[in-house]
Amino acid sequence: MKVAVTGKGGTGKTVISALLTKFISRYGDTLAVDADPDSNLADVLGVEVEKTVADVVDELYMKKYEIRDKDRWFEARINEVIHENEFDLLVMGKKEREGCYCYINSLLKKIMQKIVDFYDNVIIDCEAGIEILSRRTIDFVDVILVVVNRSKLSRDTAKRIEELVKELGIKAKIFVIGNKSAEGDFKVPYSEAVERCLEEGIPVVKALEEDENLRRAIENIAKGIGMVVQ
Ligand SMILES: Nc1ncnc2c1ncn2[C@@H]1O[C@H](COP(=O)(O)OP(=O)(O)O)[C@@H](O)[C@H]1O
Ligand SMILES: [Mg+2]
């Protein structure tokens, strides 16, 4: 199953993506995608990443007169960027130069469509807001999780996401995740273990071992959306 984790900035997308990735990785081949240029999914997962998609795009720019079939070159390179572990990780990274961002996105879209089918589960930690949907980068997902907290702003963003998904005719099912016990189709409790991990720079996935309520909440999501057969 392919899942996109969306919502307003600061609601908990990265934390929830990381926890879900870790939880789900024992059930099948799993790929986590950090599609937020400002994100830190790798750190939160405790994975060191050497190269990002943006780095490969940069290299492509430098060599653009030498490389004839850019799509093929890019596709071959992207395999080097995928970090392999108990789960695989692909980090989009930050743009290095002005104007190349649309290009990264269109390449990422093409590449993702090709690689996602090699995995049982794909979890995409999205950039805040609605652009990733309007750019149609993630049309292939089965499920869109919209993370909200108790703020009205985060609910407003969630509403806009739901409207946009309808407007664009995206087929994915949408579920609202109420983080820190906000209302939603699923709730994730506030977890001191999560805060502690982040404070100490320990992979946040450790919190799953320490906080039984948190683990149960993540399991509930995985089962509820059909990632794990109940
Ligand atoms: N369930 C939780 N329990 C405790 N703290 C949380 C929880 N979810 C998120 N946080 C806190 O909120 C901050 C923002 O979360 P993050 O996942 O980075 O948000 P986003 O990716 O949506 O911007 C984290 O740094 C962490 O301190
Ligand atoms: Mg984030």
PDB file of C-alpha atoms and ligand atoms in Angstrom:
ATOM      1  CA  MET A   1       0.000   0.000   0.000  1.00  0.00           C
ATOM      2  CA  LYS A   2       1.194   3.485  -0.845  1.00  0.00           C
ATOM      3  CA  VAL A   3       0.534   6.131   1.737  1.00  0.00           C
ATOM      4  CA  ALA A   4       1.138   9.878   1.658  1.00  0.00           C
ATOM      5  CA  VAL A   5       1.381  11.735   4.946  1.00  0.00           C
ATOM      6  CA  THR A   6       0.234  15.328   4.479  1.00  0.00           C
ATOM      7  CA  GLY A   7      -0.938  18.291   6.527  1.00  0.00           C
ATOM      8  CA  LYS A   8       0.137  21.646   7.865  1.00  0.00           C
ATOM      9  CA  GLY A   9       3.736  22.184   8.970  1.00  0.00           C
ATOM     10  CA  GLY A  10       4.479  21.187  12.537  1.00  0.00           C
ATOM     11  CA  THR A  11       1.502  18.887  12.969  1.00  0.00           C
ATOM     12  CA  GLY A  12       3.616  15.726  13.232  1.00  0.00           C
ATOM     13  CA  LYS A  13       3.878  14.417   9.668  1.00  0.00           C
ATOM     14  CA  THR A  14       7.523  13.456   9.974  1.00  0.00           C
ATOM     15  CA  VAL A  15       7.158  11.831  13.381  1.00  0.00           C
ATOM     16  CA  ILE A  16       4.136   9.826  12.252  1.00  0.00           C
ATOM     17  CA  SER A  17       5.774   8.879   8.925  1.00  0.00           C
ATOM     18  CA  ALA A  18       8.813   7.605  10.803  1.00  0.00           C
ATOM     19  CA  LEU A  19       6.797   5.616  13.326  1.00  0.00           C
ATOM     20  CA  LEU A  20       4.613   4.109  10.636  1.00  0.00           C
ATOM     21  CA  THR A  21       7.647   3.206   8.523  1.00  0.00           C
ATOM     22  CA  LYS A  22       9.312   1.452  11.427  1.00  0.00           C
ATOM     23  CA  PHE A  23       6.146  -0.336  12.467  1.00  0.00           C
ATOM     24  CA  ILE A  24       5.266  -1.506   8.983  1.00  0.00           C
ATOM     25  CA  SER A  25       8.776  -2.547   7.947  1.00  0.00           C
ATOM     26  CA  ARG A  26       8.475  -5.942   9.620  1.00  0.00           C
ATOM     27  CA  TYR A  27       5.444  -6.795   7.495  1.00  0.00           C
ATOM     28  CA  GLY A  28       7.039  -6.399   4.081  1.00  0.00           C
ATOM     29  CA  ASP A  29       9.448  -4.494   1.858  1.00  0.00           C
ATOM     30  CA  THR A  30       9.061  -0.888   2.832  1.00  0.00           C
ATOM     31  CA  LEU A  31      10.197   2.359   1.253  1.00  0.00           C
ATOM     32  CA  ALA A  32      10.052   5.677   3.082  1.00  0.00           C
ATOM     33  CA  VAL A  33      10.247   8.788   0.924  1.00  0.00           C
ATOM     34  CA  ASP A  34      11.196  12.126   2.374  1.00  0.00           C
ATOM     35  CA  ALA A  35       9.444  14.429  -0.080  1.00  0.00           C
ATOM     36  CA  ASP A  36       9.810  17.540   2.038  1.00  0.00           C
ATOM     37  CA  PRO A  37      12.813  19.666   1.075  1.00  0.00           C
ATOM     38  CA  ASP A  38      12.869  21.076   4.593  1.00  0.00           C
ATOM     39  CA  SER A  39      12.415  17.785   6.290  1.00  0.00           C
ATOM     40  CA  ASN A  40      14.487  15.541   8.438  1.00  0.00           C
ATOM     41  CA  LEU A  41      12.845  12.182   8.101  1.00  0.00           C
ATOM     42  CA  ALA A  42      16.239  10.490   7.902  1.00  0.00           C
ATOM     43  CA  ASP A  43      17.342  11.981  11.244  1.00  0.00           C
ATOM     44  CA  VAL A  44      14.075  11.102  12.885  1.00  0.00           C
ATOM     45  CA  LEU A  45      14.441   7.539  11.573  1.00  0.00           C
ATOM     46  CA  GLY A  46      18.074   7.474  12.673  1.00  0.00           C
ATOM     47  CA  VAL A  47      19.428   6.835   9.184  1.00  0.00           C
ATOM     48  CA  GLU A  48      22.447   8.562   7.727  1.00  0.00           C
ATOM     49  CA  VAL A  49      21.918   9.640   4.163  1.00  0.00           C
ATOM     50  CA  GLU A  50      24.788  10.564   1.918  1.00  0.00           C
ATOM     51  CA  LYS A  51      23.013  11.522  -1.239  1.00  0.00           C
ATOM     52  CA  THR A  52      19.654  12.983  -2.094  1.00  0.00           C
ATOM     53  CA  VAL A  53      17.600  13.232  -5.264  1.00  0.00           C
ATOM     54  CA  ALA A  54      18.487  16.929  -5.346  1.00  0.00           C
ATOM     55  CA  ASP A  55      22.203  16.016  -5.375  1.00  0.00           C
ATOM     56  CA  VAL A  56      21.634  13.788  -8.383  1.00  0.00           C
ATOM     57  CA  VAL A  57      19.684  16.531 -10.135  1.00  0.00           C
ATOM     58  CA  ASP A  58      22.559  18.892  -9.422  1.00  0.00           C
ATOM     59  CA  GLU A  59      24.999  16.478 -10.963  1.00  0.00           C
ATOM     60  CA  LEU A  60      22.729  16.166 -13.966  1.00  0.00           C
ATOM     61  CA  TYR A  61      22.785  19.939 -14.373  1.00  0.00           C
ATOM     62  CA  MET A  62      26.557  20.031 -14.299  1.00  0.00           C
ATOM     63  CA  LYS A  63      26.794  17.321 -16.903  1.00  0.00           C
ATOM     64  CA  LYS A  64      23.799  18.253 -18.974  1.00  0.00           C
ATOM     65  CA  TYR A  65      25.780  18.596 -22.189  1.00  0.00           C
ATOM     66  CA  GLU A  66      27.412  15.210 -21.740  1.00  0.00           C
ATOM     67  CA  ILE A  67      24.369  13.136 -20.936  1.00  0.00           C
ATOM     68  CA  ARG A  68      22.119  12.292 -23.834  1.00  0.00           C
ATOM     69  CA  ASP A  69      19.358  10.213 -22.305  1.00  0.00           C
ATOM     70  CA  LYS A  70      18.745  12.178 -19.127  1.00  0.00           C
ATOM     71  CA  ASP A  71      15.825  10.073 -17.921  1.00  0.00           C
ATOM     72  CA  ARG A  72      17.819   6.889 -18.148  1.00  0.00           C
ATOM     73  CA  TRP A  73      20.878   8.385 -16.546  1.00  0.00           C
ATOM     74  CA  PHE A  74      18.738   9.702 -13.720  1.00  0.00           C
ATOM     75  CA  GLU A  75      16.985   6.414 -13.195  1.00  0.00           C
ATOM     76  CA  ALA A  76      20.279   4.552 -12.918  1.00  0.00           C
ATOM     77  CA  ARG A  77      21.585   7.110 -10.441  1.00  0.00           C
ATOM     78  CA  ILE A  78      18.533   7.102  -8.274  1.00  0.00           C
ATOM     79  CA  ASN A  79      19.236   3.548  -7.234  1.00  0.00           C
ATOM     80  CA  GLU A  80      22.410   4.810  -5.608  1.00  0.00           C
ATOM     81  CA  VAL A  81      20.382   7.293  -3.613  1.00  0.00           C
ATOM     82  CA  ILE A  82      18.070   4.738  -2.102  1.00  0.00           C
ATOM     83  CA  HIS A  83      19.393   3.916   1.318  1.00  0.00           C
ATOM     84  CA  GLU A  84      18.857   0.253   2.080  1.00  0.00           C
ATOM     85  CA  ASN A  85      18.267  -1.039   5.559  1.00  0.00           C
ATOM     86  CA  GLU A  86      15.426  -2.741   7.413  1.00  0.00           C
ATOM     87  CA  PHE A  87      13.457  -0.308   5.256  1.00  0.00           C
ATOM     88  CA  ASP A  88      14.631   1.667   2.249  1.00  0.00           C
ATOM     89  CA  LEU A  89      14.769   5.430   2.281  1.00  0.00           C
ATOM     90  CA  LEU A  90      14.752   7.962  -0.524  1.00  0.00           C
ATOM     91  CA  VAL A  91      15.398  11.595   0.367  1.00  0.00           C
ATOM     92  CA  MET A  92      14.416  14.321  -2.021  1.00  0.00           C
ATOM     93  CA  GLY A  93      16.689  16.936  -0.456  1.00  0.00           C
ATOM     94  CA  LYS A  94      16.998  20.652  -0.832  1.00  0.00           C
ATOM     95  CA  LYS A  95      17.181  22.462  -4.110  1.00  0.00           C
ATOM     96  CA  GLU A  96      20.615  23.839  -4.803  1.00  0.00           C
ATOM     97  CA  ARG A  97      19.781  26.258  -7.553  1.00  0.00           C
ATOM     98  CA  GLU A  98      16.953  28.499  -8.547  1.00  0.00           C
ATOM     99  CA  GLY A  99      14.474  27.219 -11.026  1.00  0.00           C
ATOM    100  CA  CYS A 100      15.325  23.548 -10.929  1.00  0.00           C
ATOM    101  CA  TYR A 101      12.665  22.577  -8.490  1.00  0.00           C
ATOM    102  CA  CYS A 102       9.903  21.829 -10.986  1.00  0.00           C
ATOM    103  CA  TYR A 103      12.348  19.630 -12.752  1.00  0.00           C
ATOM    104  CA  ILE A 104      13.155  17.709  -9.584  1.00  0.00           C
ATOM    105  CA  ASN A 105       9.469  17.230  -9.047  1.00  0.00           C
ATOM    106  CA  SER A 106       8.743  15.986 -12.496  1.00  0.00           C
ATOM    107  CA  LEU A 107      11.672  13.583 -12.304  1.00  0.00           C
ATOM    108  CA  LEU A 108      10.698  12.470  -8.846  1.00  0.00           C
ATOM    109  CA  LYS A 109       7.188  11.813 -10.070  1.00  0.00           C
ATOM    110  CA  LYS A 110       8.443   9.682 -12.946  1.00  0.00           C
ATOM    111  CA  ILE A 111      10.922   7.800 -10.810  1.00  0.00           C
ATOM    112  CA  MET A 112       8.503   7.212  -7.980  1.00  0.00           C
ATOM    113  CA  GLN A 113       5.947   5.787 -10.337  1.00  0.00           C
ATOM    114  CA  LYS A 114       8.573   3.320 -11.485  1.00  0.00           C
ATOM    115  CA  ILE A 115      10.038   2.272  -8.170  1.00  0.00           C
ATOM    116  CA  VAL A 116       7.052   2.190  -5.861  1.00  0.00           C
ATOM    117  CA  ASP A 117       5.771  -1.045  -7.329  1.00  0.00           C
ATOM    118  CA  PHE A 118       8.867  -2.881  -6.122  1.00  0.00           C
ATOM    119  CA  TYR A 119       7.704  -2.395  -2.537  1.00  0.00           C
ATOM    120  CA  ASP A 120       4.877  -3.797  -0.454  1.00  0.00           C
ATOM    121  CA  ASN A 121       4.560  -0.525   1.384  1.00  0.00           C
ATOM    122  CA  VAL A 122       5.552   3.047   0.580  1.00  0.00           C
ATOM    123  CA  ILE A 123       5.260   5.913   3.027  1.00  0.00           C
ATOM    124  CA  ILE A 124       5.786   9.451   1.769  1.00  0.00           C
ATOM    125  CA  ASP A 125       6.489  12.248   4.213  1.00  0.00           C
ATOM    126  CA  CYS A 126       5.124  15.178   2.226  1.00  0.00           C
ATOM    127  CA  GLU A 127       5.966  18.828   2.148  1.00  0.00           C
ATOM    128  CA  ALA A 128       3.536  20.920   4.211  1.00  0.00           C
ATOM    129  CA  GLY A 129       0.532  22.308   2.388  1.00  0.00           C
ATOM    130  CA  ILE A 130      -1.225  21.365  -0.792  1.00  0.00           C
ATOM    131  CA  GLU A 131       1.358  21.866  -3.540  1.00  0.00           C
ATOM    132  CA  ILE A 132       2.443  18.257  -3.626  1.00  0.00           C
ATOM    133  CA  LEU A 133      -1.148  17.371  -4.504  1.00  0.00           C
ATOM    134  CA  SER A 134      -1.688  20.136  -7.030  1.00  0.00           C
ATOM    135  CA  ARG A 135       1.567  19.193  -8.748  1.00  0.00           C
ATOM    136  CA  ARG A 136       0.138  15.697  -8.946  1.00  0.00           C
ATOM    137  CA  THR A 137       3.371  14.168  -7.725  1.00  0.00           C
ATOM    138  CA  ILE A 138       1.623  11.574  -5.615  1.00  0.00           C
ATOM    139  CA  ASP A 139      -1.401  10.605  -7.681  1.00  0.00           C
ATOM    140  CA  PHE A 140      -0.459   6.959  -7.350  1.00  0.00           C
ATOM    141  CA  VAL A 141      -1.035   6.679  -3.598  1.00  0.00           C
ATOM    142  CA  ASP A 142      -3.816   4.502  -2.201  1.00  0.00           C
ATOM    143  CA  VAL A 143      -4.227   6.426   1.014  1.00  0.00           C
ATOM    144  CA  ILE A 144      -3.681  10.026   2.065  1.00  0.00           C
ATOM    145  CA  LEU A 145      -3.229  10.617   5.770  1.00  0.00           C
ATOM    146  CA  VAL A 146      -3.871  14.203   6.797  1.00  0.00           C
ATOM    147  CA  VAL A 147      -2.272  15.017  10.127  1.00  0.00           C
ATOM    148  CA  VAL A 148      -3.958  17.631  12.304  1.00  0.00           C
ATOM    149  CA  ASN A 149      -3.305  18.881  15.795  1.00  0.00           C
ATOM    150  CA  ARG A 150      -5.632  20.914  17.978  1.00  0.00           C
ATOM    151  CA  SER A 151      -5.118  24.124  15.996  1.00  0.00           C
ATOM    152  CA  LYS A 152      -7.860  25.419  13.728  1.00  0.00           C
ATOM    153  CA  LEU A 153      -5.247  26.241  11.106  1.00  0.00           C
ATOM    154  CA  SER A 154      -4.290  22.596  10.814  1.00  0.00           C
ATOM    155  CA  ARG A 155      -7.956  21.644  10.396  1.00  0.00           C
ATOM    156  CA  ASP A 156      -8.345  24.350   7.732  1.00  0.00           C
ATOM    157  CA  THR A 157      -5.393  22.878   5.842  1.00  0.00           C
ATOM    158  CA  ALA A 158      -6.923  19.414   6.198  1.00  0.00           C
ATOM    159  CA  LYS A 159     -10.184  20.691   4.737  1.00  0.00           C
ATOM    160  CA  ARG A 160      -8.368  22.245   1.799  1.00  0.00           C
ATOM    161  CA  ILE A 161      -6.508  19.005   1.174  1.00  0.00           C
ATOM    162  CA  GLU A 162      -9.746  17.030   1.189  1.00  0.00           C
ATOM    163  CA  GLU A 163     -11.375  19.499  -1.221  1.00  0.00           C
ATOM    164  CA  LEU A 164      -8.410  19.456  -3.544  1.00  0.00           C
ATOM    165  CA  VAL A 165      -8.271  15.672  -3.637  1.00  0.00           C
ATOM    166  CA  LYS A 166     -11.930  15.656  -4.699  1.00  0.00           C
ATOM    167  CA  GLU A 167     -11.418  18.456  -7.210  1.00  0.00           C
ATOM    168  CA  LEU A 168      -8.448  16.740  -8.835  1.00  0.00           C
ATOM    169  CA  GLY A 169     -10.262  13.430  -8.918  1.00  0.00           C
ATOM    170  CA  ILE A 170      -7.487  11.680  -6.970  1.00  0.00           C
ATOM    171  CA  LYS A 171      -8.733   8.221  -6.098  1.00  0.00           C
ATOM    172  CA  ALA A 172      -6.936   7.823  -2.766  1.00  0.00           C
ATOM    173  CA  LYS A 173      -8.881   7.306   0.450  1.00  0.00           C
ATOM    174  CA  ILE A 174      -8.378  10.060   2.990  1.00  0.00           C
ATOM    175  CA  PHE A 175      -8.052   9.606   6.742  1.00  0.00           C
ATOM    176  CA  VAL A 176      -7.503  12.349   9.302  1.00  0.00           C
ATOM    177  CA  ILE A 177      -4.920  11.589  11.974  1.00  0.00           C
ATOM    178  CA  GLY A 178      -5.480  13.588  15.142  1.00  0.00           C
ATOM    179  CA  ASN A 179      -1.994  13.970  16.564  1.00  0.00           C
ATOM    180  CA  LYS A 180      -1.485  14.723  20.241  1.00  0.00           C
ATOM    181  CA  SER A 181      -4.996  13.344  20.747  1.00  0.00           C
ATOM    182  CA  ALA A 182      -6.758  15.870  18.479  1.00  0.00           C
ATOM    183  CA  GLU A 183      -9.983  14.648  16.847  1.00  0.00           C
ATOM    184  CA  GLY A 184      -9.647  12.487  13.763  1.00  0.00           C
ATOM    185  CA  ASP A 185     -10.369   9.103  12.203  1.00  0.00           C
ATOM    186  CA  PHE A 186      -7.371   7.888  14.197  1.00  0.00           C
ATOM    187  CA  LYS A 187      -5.700   9.443  17.201  1.00  0.00           C
ATOM    188  CA  VAL A 188      -2.023   9.501  18.127  1.00  0.00           C
ATOM    189  CA  PRO A 189      -1.354  10.433  21.751  1.00  0.00           C
ATOM    190  CA  TYR A 190       1.118  13.047  22.897  1.00  0.00           C
ATOM    191  CA  SER A 191       4.203  11.043  23.745  1.00  0.00           C
ATOM    192  CA  GLU A 192       6.899  12.104  26.153  1.00  0.00           C
ATOM    193  CA  ALA A 193       9.064   9.357  24.712  1.00  0.00           C
ATOM    194  CA  VAL A 194       8.869  11.048  21.291  1.00  0.00           C
ATOM    195  CA  GLU A 195       9.894  14.396  22.781  1.00  0.00           C
ATOM    196  CA  ARG A 196      12.731  12.761  24.698  1.00  0.00           C
ATOM    197  CA  CYS A 197      14.080  11.029  21.609  1.00  0.00           C
ATOM    198  CA  LEU A 198      14.004  14.279  19.642  1.00  0.00           C
ATOM    199  CA  GLU A 199      15.657  16.185  22.474  1.00  0.00           C
ATOM    200  CA  GLU A 200      18.443  13.652  22.792  1.00  0.00           C
ATOM    201  CA  GLY A 201      18.839  13.101  19.069  1.00  0.00           C
ATOM    202  CA  ILE A 202      17.902   9.433  19.332  1.00  0.00           C
ATOM    203  CA  PRO A 203      15.857   7.923  16.479  1.00  0.00           C
ATOM    204  CA  VAL A 204      12.248   8.664  17.323  1.00  0.00           C
ATOM    205  CA  VAL A 205      11.305   5.115  16.396  1.00  0.00           C
ATOM    206  CA  LYS A 206      12.762   4.096  19.774  1.00  0.00           C
ATOM    207  CA  ALA A 207       9.667   5.651  21.283  1.00  0.00           C
ATOM    208  CA  LEU A 208       7.663   2.726  19.901  1.00  0.00           C
ATOM    209  CA  GLU A 209       9.473   0.439  22.315  1.00  0.00           C
ATOM    210  CA  GLU A 210       9.056   2.767  25.257  1.00  0.00           C
ATOM    211  CA  ASP A 211       5.522   3.998  24.836  1.00  0.00           C
ATOM    212  CA  GLU A 212       2.908   1.270  24.593  1.00  0.00           C
ATOM    213  CA  ASN A 213       0.034   3.704  23.919  1.00  0.00           C
ATOM    214  CA  LEU A 214       1.958   5.192  21.044  1.00  0.00           C
ATOM    215  CA  ARG A 215       2.754   1.771  19.612  1.00  0.00           C
ATOM    216  CA  ARG A 216      -0.873   0.760  19.825  1.00  0.00           C
ATOM    217  CA  ALA A 217      -1.987   3.969  18.102  1.00  0.00           C
ATOM    218  CA  ILE A 218       0.393   3.361  15.199  1.00  0.00           C
ATOM    219  CA  GLU A 219      -0.709  -0.254  14.951  1.00  0.00           C
ATOM    220  CA  ASN A 220      -4.297   0.950  14.895  1.00  0.00           C
ATOM    221  CA  ILE A 221      -3.567   3.213  11.942  1.00  0.00           C
ATOM    222  CA  ALA A 222      -1.688   0.495  10.049  1.00  0.00           C
ATOM    223  CA  LYS A 223      -4.556  -1.921  10.541  1.00  0.00           C
ATOM    224  CA  GLY A 224      -7.331   0.629  10.115  1.00  0.00           C
ATOM    225  CA  ILE A 225      -6.121   1.813   6.724  1.00  0.00           C
ATOM    226  CA  GLY A 226      -5.478  -1.751   5.600  1.00  0.00           C
ATOM    227  CA  MET A 227      -1.676  -1.720   5.533  1.00  0.00           C
ATOM    228  CA  VAL A 228      -1.621  -4.660   7.865  1.00  0.00           C
ATOM    229  CA  VAL A 229      -4.268  -7.338   7.653  1.00  0.00           C
ATOM    230  CA  GLN A 230      -6.106  -7.456  10.957  1.00  0.00           C
TER     231      GLN A 230
HETATM  232  N1  LIG B   1       2.808  12.390  19.159  1.00  0.00           N
HETATM  233  C1  LIG B   1       3.708  13.311  19.549  1.00  0.00           C
HETATM  234  N2  LIG B   1       4.096  13.393  20.833  1.00  0.00           N
HETATM  235  C2  LIG B   1       4.973  14.325  21.248  1.00  0.00           C
HETATM  236  N3  LIG B   1       5.514  15.247  20.438  1.00  0.00           N
HETATM  237  C3  LIG B   1       5.169  15.238  19.150  1.00  0.00           C
HETATM  238  C4  LIG B   1       4.260  14.269  18.617  1.00  0.00           C
HETATM  239  N4  LIG B   1       4.117  14.498  17.294  1.00  0.00           N
HETATM  240  C5  LIG B   1       4.900  15.554  17.016  1.00  0.00           C
HETATM  241  N5  LIG B   1       5.527  16.010  18.118  1.00  0.00           N
HETATM  242  C6  LIG B   1       6.383  17.215  18.233  1.00  0.00           C
HETATM  243  O1  LIG B   1       6.032  18.120  17.210  1.00  0.00           O
HETATM  244  C7  LIG B   1       7.166  18.511  16.469  1.00  0.00           C
HETATM  245  C8  LIG B   1       6.799  18.624  15.013  1.00  0.00           C
HETATM  246  O2  LIG B   1       6.592  17.336  14.470  1.00  0.00           O
HETATM  247  P1  LIG B   1       7.018  16.979  12.997  1.00  0.00           P
HETATM  248  O3  LIG B   1       6.701  15.554  12.792  1.00  0.00           O
HETATM  249  O4  LIG B   1       8.381  17.436  12.709  1.00  0.00           O
HETATM  250  O5  LIG B   1       5.973  17.893  12.194  1.00  0.00           O
HETATM  251  P2  LIG B   1       5.847  18.129  10.616  1.00  0.00           P
HETATM  252  O6  LIG B   1       6.644  17.077   9.934  1.00  0.00           O
HETATM  253  O7  LIG B   1       4.374  18.013  10.340  1.00  0.00           O
HETATM  254  O8  LIG B   1       6.345  19.504  10.373  1.00  0.00           O
HETATM  255  C9  LIG B   1       8.207  17.446  16.750  1.00  0.00           C
HETATM  256  O9  LIG B   1       9.480  17.989  16.708  1.00  0.00           O
HETATM  257  C10 LIG B   1       7.856  16.971  18.130  1.00  0.00           C
HETATM  258  O10 LIG B   1       8.489  17.789  19.073  1.00  0.00           O
HETATM  259 MG    MG B   2       8.229  17.283   8.557  1.00  0.00          MG
END
